[in-house]
């Protein structure tokens, strides 16, 4: 069942249904029709936990003085990425807080070095930058960019991201698309103040933006943030959103996010069974990964790139799935005709 023409009332009905089993089954079947048993693996390197922003939900927020801050050197980032590529990773995701200290020159050199001599893809998730900065990174060879809009509710956005503007965030997404980046965005589910109406609008916005990749994860409170005492987003709500997004945007690459794996032990497997087709192991070197604490007790699978991809392969085998031998580029829009 594919529902590219779904209406807001239908989304609301799926969000509120007492029995989401049929929704999950329909999403799994749509995923299987599009992707078969293939799951794309993207290795995440969290290379800096410095951040200029102060998002209320995030443990890396500038105002949290309890974080032990680190920056990986360009050499360390390159070595980690090349090790992962030699283990079979086809995509490397470089993620950080909003940290201007590297500058685009260093980041461009890192991208060029990682891409030289290999057919890998590079995805960036570095937050809000200027058009020229995005352009330099794209010209250096970066293929994809992830920038979640987090919520389509302007008032909630303003409250949760006091150092950002909703309009700029959406403009950044449009800029990335205009530069030819395969573009991802997404949301947290279960944010304090979020309603079913907000979530329905979020999903309609994802479709309007014609995103190639969509990240959905439950909000998880961090003890050193202003949202420390808020209720965590539950796994089931996140799974419902994953499933609905799969039905309304059948071609999108949808990861089983780290947050679903953190909120419940078998969250990753469950997400892969209700629409997700991507898994993103954390391959940040062990000496750093504990300090990239956007929320506590972050899930990870394996201590190094080789271990992580081996464990991922085993997990997928148990689900009757397998690691895709392909890069997992954008599949095109709802009609399936656009290709990068
Ligand atoms: N700094 C960049 C940005 O904000 O776009 C990229 C890194 S940021 C840590 C990546 C994502 O982590 C955010 O887009 C947000 O959705 C998610 N995140 C942050 N804090 C979270 C929390 N407490 N619970 C769940 N997800 C969280
Ligand atoms: Fe910084 Fe991103 Fe965390 Fe916001 S979500 S504080 S921008 S790392």
Short mmCIF file of C-alpha atoms and ligand atoms in Angstrom, two decimals:
data_model
loop_
_atom_site.label_atom_id
_atom_site.label_comp_id
_atom_site.label_asym_id
_atom_site.label_seq_id
_atom_site.Cartn_x
_atom_site.Cartn_y
_atom_site.Cartn_z
CA UNK A 1 0.00 0.00 0.00
CA UNK A 2 1.59 3.27 -1.15
CA UNK A 3 -0.14 6.48 -0.28
CA UNK A 4 1.60 9.44 -1.92
CA UNK A 5 -1.74 11.29 -1.94
CA UNK A 6 -2.45 10.76 1.72
CA UNK A 7 -4.41 13.48 3.48
CA UNK A 8 -3.79 15.02 6.87
CA UNK A 9 -6.84 13.19 8.33
CA UNK A 10 -5.36 9.85 7.22
CA UNK A 11 -2.06 10.65 8.92
CA UNK A 12 -3.89 11.58 12.11
CA UNK A 13 -5.86 8.35 11.98
CA UNK A 14 -2.69 6.25 11.64
CA UNK A 15 -1.01 8.19 14.45
CA UNK A 16 -3.90 7.52 16.81
CA UNK A 17 -4.92 3.99 15.83
CA UNK A 18 -5.32 1.50 18.70
CA UNK A 19 -3.80 -1.26 16.64
CA UNK A 20 -0.78 -0.13 14.59
CA UNK A 21 -0.05 -3.70 13.39
CA UNK A 22 -1.67 -3.14 9.98
CA UNK A 23 0.22 0.15 9.55
CA UNK A 24 3.55 -1.52 10.35
CA UNK A 25 2.82 -4.44 8.00
CA UNK A 26 1.87 -2.10 5.14
CA UNK A 27 5.04 -0.04 5.64
CA UNK A 28 7.21 -3.17 5.75
CA UNK A 29 5.65 -4.42 2.55
CA UNK A 30 6.25 -1.06 0.81
CA UNK A 31 9.85 -1.09 2.01
CA UNK A 32 10.31 -4.65 0.70
CA UNK A 33 8.83 -3.72 -2.69
CA UNK A 34 11.25 -0.80 -3.08
CA UNK A 35 14.41 -2.18 -1.50
CA UNK A 36 14.01 -5.96 -1.24
CA UNK A 37 16.22 -7.30 1.57
CA UNK A 38 18.91 -4.63 1.11
CA UNK A 39 19.88 -2.43 4.03
CA UNK A 40 22.30 0.44 3.46
CA UNK A 41 25.00 0.89 6.08
CA UNK A 42 26.40 4.35 6.82
CA UNK A 43 29.30 4.71 9.27
CA UNK A 44 28.95 7.76 11.54
CA UNK A 45 32.06 9.64 12.70
CA UNK A 46 31.20 12.24 15.34
CA UNK A 47 34.32 14.33 14.90
CA UNK A 48 33.68 17.30 17.22
CA UNK A 49 31.33 17.88 20.14
CA UNK A 50 31.93 21.64 20.31
CA UNK A 51 28.75 23.56 19.51
CA UNK A 52 27.90 27.24 19.26
CA UNK A 53 24.17 26.57 19.59
CA UNK A 54 22.09 26.07 22.70
CA UNK A 55 19.24 23.72 21.70
CA UNK A 56 17.24 22.99 24.83
CA UNK A 57 17.10 19.23 24.21
CA UNK A 58 20.75 18.49 23.40
CA UNK A 59 23.52 17.48 25.79
CA UNK A 60 26.13 19.18 23.55
CA UNK A 61 24.49 22.59 23.92
CA UNK A 62 26.93 25.40 24.44
CA UNK A 63 25.52 26.14 27.90
CA UNK A 64 26.37 22.66 29.22
CA UNK A 65 29.69 23.11 31.00
CA UNK A 66 29.80 19.48 32.13
CA UNK A 67 30.74 18.18 28.68
CA UNK A 68 34.33 17.15 28.07
CA UNK A 69 34.81 18.76 24.65
CA UNK A 70 36.96 17.20 21.93
CA UNK A 71 37.91 17.76 18.32
CA UNK A 72 39.34 14.98 16.19
CA UNK A 73 42.22 16.09 14.01
CA UNK A 74 41.84 16.01 10.22
CA UNK A 75 44.24 13.05 10.19
CA UNK A 76 42.16 11.12 12.73
CA UNK A 77 38.95 11.73 10.76
CA UNK A 78 40.60 10.58 7.54
CA UNK A 79 42.18 7.49 9.14
CA UNK A 80 38.86 6.42 10.70
CA UNK A 81 37.00 6.92 7.42
CA UNK A 82 39.59 5.03 5.35
CA UNK A 83 39.60 2.15 7.83
CA UNK A 84 35.80 1.96 7.53
CA UNK A 85 35.90 2.03 3.73
CA UNK A 86 38.41 -0.83 3.77
CA UNK A 87 35.90 -2.79 5.91
CA UNK A 88 33.14 -2.35 3.31
CA UNK A 89 31.32 0.85 4.35
CA UNK A 90 30.03 2.64 1.25
CA UNK A 91 28.98 5.84 3.02
CA UNK A 92 30.76 7.84 5.70
CA UNK A 93 28.68 10.33 7.68
CA UNK A 94 30.68 13.16 9.24
CA UNK A 95 28.71 14.76 12.06
CA UNK A 96 29.48 17.46 14.65
CA UNK A 97 28.07 20.27 16.70
CA UNK A 98 28.11 23.67 15.02
CA UNK A 99 31.86 24.09 15.25
CA UNK A 100 33.37 26.76 13.01
CA UNK A 101 36.94 26.05 14.12
CA UNK A 102 37.75 23.66 11.27
CA UNK A 103 36.70 26.06 8.53
CA UNK A 104 35.64 24.86 5.13
CA UNK A 105 39.25 24.59 3.87
CA UNK A 106 40.12 21.82 6.32
CA UNK A 107 36.77 20.07 5.85
CA UNK A 108 37.13 20.23 2.05
CA UNK A 109 40.63 18.73 2.29
CA UNK A 110 39.27 15.93 4.51
CA UNK A 111 36.45 15.20 2.04
CA UNK A 112 38.83 15.15 -0.94
CA UNK A 113 41.28 12.84 0.81
CA UNK A 114 38.57 10.38 1.88
CA UNK A 115 37.08 10.30 -1.60
CA UNK A 116 40.37 9.98 -3.47
CA UNK A 117 40.85 6.41 -4.54
CA UNK A 118 37.48 5.15 -3.37
CA UNK A 119 33.96 5.18 -4.64
CA UNK A 120 32.46 6.01 -1.25
CA UNK A 121 29.83 8.63 -0.55
CA UNK A 122 30.23 11.35 2.04
CA UNK A 123 27.30 12.65 4.02
CA UNK A 124 27.69 15.72 6.19
CA UNK A 125 25.68 16.80 9.23
CA UNK A 126 27.30 19.99 10.45
CA UNK A 127 24.27 22.19 11.08
CA UNK A 128 23.38 25.55 9.55
CA UNK A 129 26.03 27.08 7.27
CA UNK A 130 26.09 29.83 4.62
CA UNK A 131 25.35 29.09 0.98
CA UNK A 132 29.04 29.58 0.08
CA UNK A 133 30.15 27.17 2.77
CA UNK A 134 27.69 24.52 1.57
CA UNK A 135 28.84 25.14 -1.99
CA UNK A 136 32.53 24.68 -1.12
CA UNK A 137 31.74 21.39 0.62
CA UNK A 138 29.67 20.21 -2.33
CA UNK A 139 32.42 21.24 -4.78
CA UNK A 140 34.93 19.30 -2.68
CA UNK A 141 32.88 16.16 -3.30
CA UNK A 142 30.40 15.86 -0.42
CA UNK A 143 27.38 13.97 -1.74
CA UNK A 144 24.70 14.27 0.91
CA UNK A 145 23.70 16.49 3.82
CA UNK A 146 21.44 15.88 6.81
CA UNK A 147 19.75 18.81 8.52
CA UNK A 148 16.66 17.99 10.54
CA UNK A 149 14.04 20.74 10.76
CA UNK A 150 13.18 19.11 14.14
CA UNK A 151 9.58 20.39 14.23
CA UNK A 152 7.32 22.27 11.83
CA UNK A 153 5.70 24.13 14.73
CA UNK A 154 7.34 27.56 14.56
CA UNK A 155 6.56 28.46 18.17
CA UNK A 156 7.94 25.17 19.46
CA UNK A 157 11.02 25.52 17.23
CA UNK A 158 11.72 28.98 18.61
CA UNK A 159 11.44 27.70 22.17
CA UNK A 160 13.65 24.67 21.62
CA UNK A 161 16.26 26.26 19.35
CA UNK A 162 16.70 29.81 20.66
CA UNK A 163 19.89 30.38 18.60
CA UNK A 164 18.31 29.37 15.28
CA UNK A 165 15.49 30.61 13.11
CA UNK A 166 12.91 28.28 11.61
CA UNK A 167 12.97 30.17 8.32
CA UNK A 168 16.74 29.91 8.07
CA UNK A 169 16.66 26.18 8.84
CA UNK A 170 14.16 25.56 6.03
CA UNK A 171 16.13 27.88 3.71
CA UNK A 172 19.27 25.84 4.45
CA UNK A 173 17.44 22.67 3.39
CA UNK A 174 16.36 24.34 0.15
CA UNK A 175 19.91 25.66 -0.44
CA UNK A 176 21.32 22.17 0.00
CA UNK A 177 18.85 20.82 -2.54
CA UNK A 178 19.67 23.58 -5.02
CA UNK A 179 23.36 22.66 -4.77
CA UNK A 180 22.60 19.07 -5.74
CA UNK A 181 23.17 17.52 -2.32
CA UNK A 182 21.06 14.43 -1.69
CA UNK A 183 19.23 16.03 1.18
CA UNK A 184 17.95 14.59 4.41
CA UNK A 185 15.95 16.11 7.20
CA UNK A 186 13.70 14.90 9.96
CA UNK A 187 12.33 15.30 13.42
CA UNK A 188 12.33 14.13 17.00
CA UNK A 189 9.10 12.48 18.13
CA UNK A 190 7.62 12.99 21.57
CA UNK A 191 9.11 16.45 22.09
CA UNK A 192 7.51 18.30 25.00
CA UNK A 193 4.74 20.45 23.52
CA UNK A 194 4.45 18.40 20.32
CA UNK A 195 0.97 17.15 19.38
CA UNK A 196 -0.44 14.73 16.81
CA UNK A 197 -1.32 17.78 14.72
CA UNK A 198 2.31 18.92 14.82
CA UNK A 199 3.48 15.48 13.73
CA UNK A 200 0.99 15.43 10.85
CA UNK A 201 2.28 18.80 9.67
CA UNK A 202 5.87 17.57 10.05
CA UNK A 203 5.15 14.67 7.72
CA UNK A 204 3.39 16.86 5.17
CA UNK A 205 6.40 19.21 5.24
CA UNK A 206 8.79 16.29 4.66
CA UNK A 207 6.81 15.45 1.57
CA UNK A 208 6.60 19.04 0.39
CA UNK A 209 10.39 19.37 0.71
CA UNK A 210 10.72 16.18 -1.37
CA UNK A 211 13.47 14.86 0.88
CA UNK A 212 15.77 12.02 -0.12
CA UNK A 213 16.49 10.87 3.43
CA UNK A 214 14.41 11.17 6.57
CA UNK A 215 15.66 10.70 10.13
CA UNK A 216 13.09 10.06 12.85
CA UNK A 217 14.03 9.44 16.46
CA UNK A 218 12.37 9.77 19.86
CA UNK A 219 13.35 12.71 22.03
CA UNK A 220 15.50 11.46 24.93
CA UNK A 221 16.01 13.84 27.86
CA UNK A 222 19.56 14.67 28.88
CA UNK A 223 20.19 15.34 32.59
CA UNK A 224 22.29 18.49 31.96
CA UNK A 225 19.70 20.31 29.83
CA UNK A 226 16.63 22.41 30.59
CA UNK A 227 14.49 19.46 29.38
CA UNK A 228 16.04 17.04 31.92
CA UNK A 229 12.71 16.28 33.61
CA UNK A 230 10.59 15.91 30.49
CA UNK A 231 9.03 12.60 29.49
CA UNK A 232 10.98 10.73 26.80
CA UNK A 233 9.36 10.12 23.43
CA UNK A 234 8.28 6.47 23.34
CA UNK A 235 9.45 3.94 20.79
CA UNK A 236 5.99 3.21 19.45
CA UNK A 237 5.24 6.77 18.41
CA UNK A 238 8.57 6.93 16.56
CA UNK A 239 7.74 3.64 14.81
CA UNK A 240 4.32 4.93 13.76
CA UNK A 241 5.96 7.98 12.21
CA UNK A 242 8.59 5.82 10.45
CA UNK A 243 5.82 3.63 9.04
CA UNK A 244 3.62 6.52 7.87
CA UNK A 245 6.59 8.27 6.24
CA UNK A 246 7.45 5.06 4.40
CA UNK A 247 3.90 4.92 3.02
CA UNK A 248 3.73 8.55 1.95
CA UNK A 249 7.35 8.76 0.68
CA UNK A 250 8.10 5.24 -0.53
CA UNK A 251 11.45 6.10 -2.12
CA UNK A 252 13.00 7.84 0.87
CA UNK A 253 15.98 6.37 2.66
CA UNK A 254 14.83 6.03 6.26
CA UNK A 255 17.33 4.97 8.94
CA UNK A 256 16.62 2.96 12.06
CA UNK A 257 18.14 5.75 14.13
CA UNK A 258 20.49 5.55 17.11
CA UNK A 259 17.73 7.09 19.23
CA UNK A 260 15.32 4.20 18.53
CA UNK A 261 18.11 1.80 19.51
CA UNK A 262 18.71 3.76 22.69
CA UNK A 263 15.12 4.07 23.87
CA UNK A 264 14.57 0.28 23.63
CA UNK A 265 17.02 -2.59 23.27
CA UNK A 266 15.46 -4.00 20.10
CA UNK A 267 14.40 -0.61 18.70
CA UNK A 268 16.69 -0.88 15.65
CA UNK A 269 15.26 -4.27 14.65
CA UNK A 270 11.70 -3.01 15.18
CA UNK A 271 12.29 0.09 13.03
CA UNK A 272 13.81 -2.06 10.27
CA UNK A 273 10.61 -4.13 10.35
CA UNK A 274 8.25 -1.21 9.94
CA UNK A 275 9.69 0.82 7.08
CA UNK A 276 13.36 1.64 7.77
CA UNK A 277 15.95 0.55 5.19
CA UNK A 278 19.16 2.10 6.55
CA UNK A 279 21.34 1.39 9.60
CA UNK A 280 24.05 3.79 10.73
CA UNK A 281 26.65 2.23 13.06
CA UNK A 282 28.64 4.64 15.18
CA UNK A 283 32.31 4.30 14.19
CA UNK A 284 33.63 7.23 16.23
CA UNK A 285 36.86 6.06 17.91
CA UNK A 286 36.12 4.71 21.43
CA UNK A 287 38.26 7.42 23.08
CA UNK A 288 35.80 10.07 21.87
CA UNK A 289 32.38 8.48 21.48
CA UNK A 290 31.36 8.68 25.16
CA UNK A 291 31.74 12.46 25.00
CA UNK A 292 29.36 12.93 22.06
CA UNK A 293 26.51 12.65 24.49
CA UNK A 294 23.50 14.33 22.88
CA UNK A 295 21.47 12.09 25.19
CA UNK A 296 22.63 9.49 27.74
CA UNK A 297 23.38 5.78 27.20
CA UNK A 298 23.59 6.15 23.43
CA UNK A 299 23.26 2.84 21.62
CA UNK A 300 26.20 1.53 19.64
CA UNK A 301 26.99 -1.71 17.96
CA UNK A 302 30.68 -2.70 18.10
CA UNK A 303 33.87 -0.92 19.12
CA UNK A 304 35.46 -0.31 15.72
CA UNK A 305 34.36 -0.20 12.08
CA UNK A 306 35.13 -3.89 11.43
CA UNK A 307 33.34 -5.09 14.55
CA UNK A 308 30.35 -2.83 13.86
CA UNK A 309 29.80 -3.95 10.28
CA UNK A 310 30.21 -7.60 11.31
CA UNK A 311 27.58 -7.24 14.04
CA UNK A 312 25.31 -5.31 11.68
CA UNK A 313 25.55 -8.14 9.15
CA UNK A 314 24.59 -10.69 11.83
CA UNK A 315 21.65 -8.62 13.01
CA UNK A 316 20.37 -8.22 9.45
CA UNK A 317 20.73 -11.94 8.79
CA UNK A 318 18.45 -12.64 11.75
CA UNK A 319 15.87 -10.35 10.11
CA UNK A 320 16.23 -12.05 6.72
CA UNK A 321 17.95 -8.95 5.33
CA UNK A 322 21.50 -8.20 4.15
CA UNK A 323 24.02 -5.38 3.80
CA UNK A 324 23.57 -3.69 0.46
CA UNK A 325 26.60 -3.89 -1.83
CA UNK A 326 25.53 -0.53 -3.31
CA UNK A 327 26.04 3.07 -2.17
CA UNK A 328 22.36 3.71 -1.56
CA UNK A 329 21.99 6.99 -3.41
CA UNK A 330 18.75 8.96 -3.56
CA UNK A 331 16.01 6.94 -5.23
CA UNK A 332 14.09 9.90 -6.64
CA UNK A 333 10.92 11.66 -5.64
CA UNK A 334 7.47 10.23 -5.10
CA UNK A 335 6.97 9.59 -8.78
CA UNK A 336 10.35 7.86 -8.91
CA UNK A 337 11.67 9.73 -11.95
CA UNK A 338 14.27 12.07 -10.49
CA UNK A 339 17.80 10.73 -10.14
CA UNK A 340 21.01 12.43 -9.07
N1 LIG B 1 24.55 19.98 15.17
C1 LIG B 1 23.92 19.48 14.00
C2 LIG B 1 22.45 19.78 14.00
O1 LIG B 1 21.91 20.09 15.04
O2 LIG B 1 21.86 19.70 12.91
C3 LIG B 1 24.13 17.98 13.82
C4 LIG B 1 24.30 17.15 15.05
S1 LIG B 1 22.85 17.04 16.10
C5 LIG B 1 23.49 16.26 17.51
C6 LIG B 1 21.93 15.74 15.29
C7 LIG B 1 20.53 15.54 15.76
O3 LIG B 1 20.52 15.03 17.08
C8 LIG B 1 19.65 16.74 15.85
O4 LIG B 1 19.16 17.11 14.58
C9 LIG B 1 18.54 16.28 16.81
O5 LIG B 1 17.37 15.87 16.11
C10 LIG B 1 19.18 15.07 17.51
N2 LIG B 1 19.14 15.23 18.99
C11 LIG B 1 19.76 16.14 19.72
N3 LIG B 1 19.44 16.02 21.02
C12 LIG B 1 18.57 14.99 21.11
C13 LIG B 1 17.84 14.38 22.17
N4 LIG B 1 17.95 14.82 23.43
N5 LIG B 1 17.02 13.35 21.89
C14 LIG B 1 16.93 12.87 20.62
N6 LIG B 1 17.57 13.42 19.58
C15 LIG B 1 18.39 14.46 19.81
FE1 LIG B 2 24.41 21.83 18.70
FE2 LIG B 2 23.15 20.20 17.00
FE3 LIG B 2 23.09 19.78 19.68
FE4 LIG B 2 21.75 21.85 18.67
S1 LIG B 2 21.35 19.64 18.25
S2 LIG B 2 23.08 21.91 20.49
S3 LIG B 2 23.09 22.46 17.00
S4 LIG B 2 24.85 19.65 18.37
#
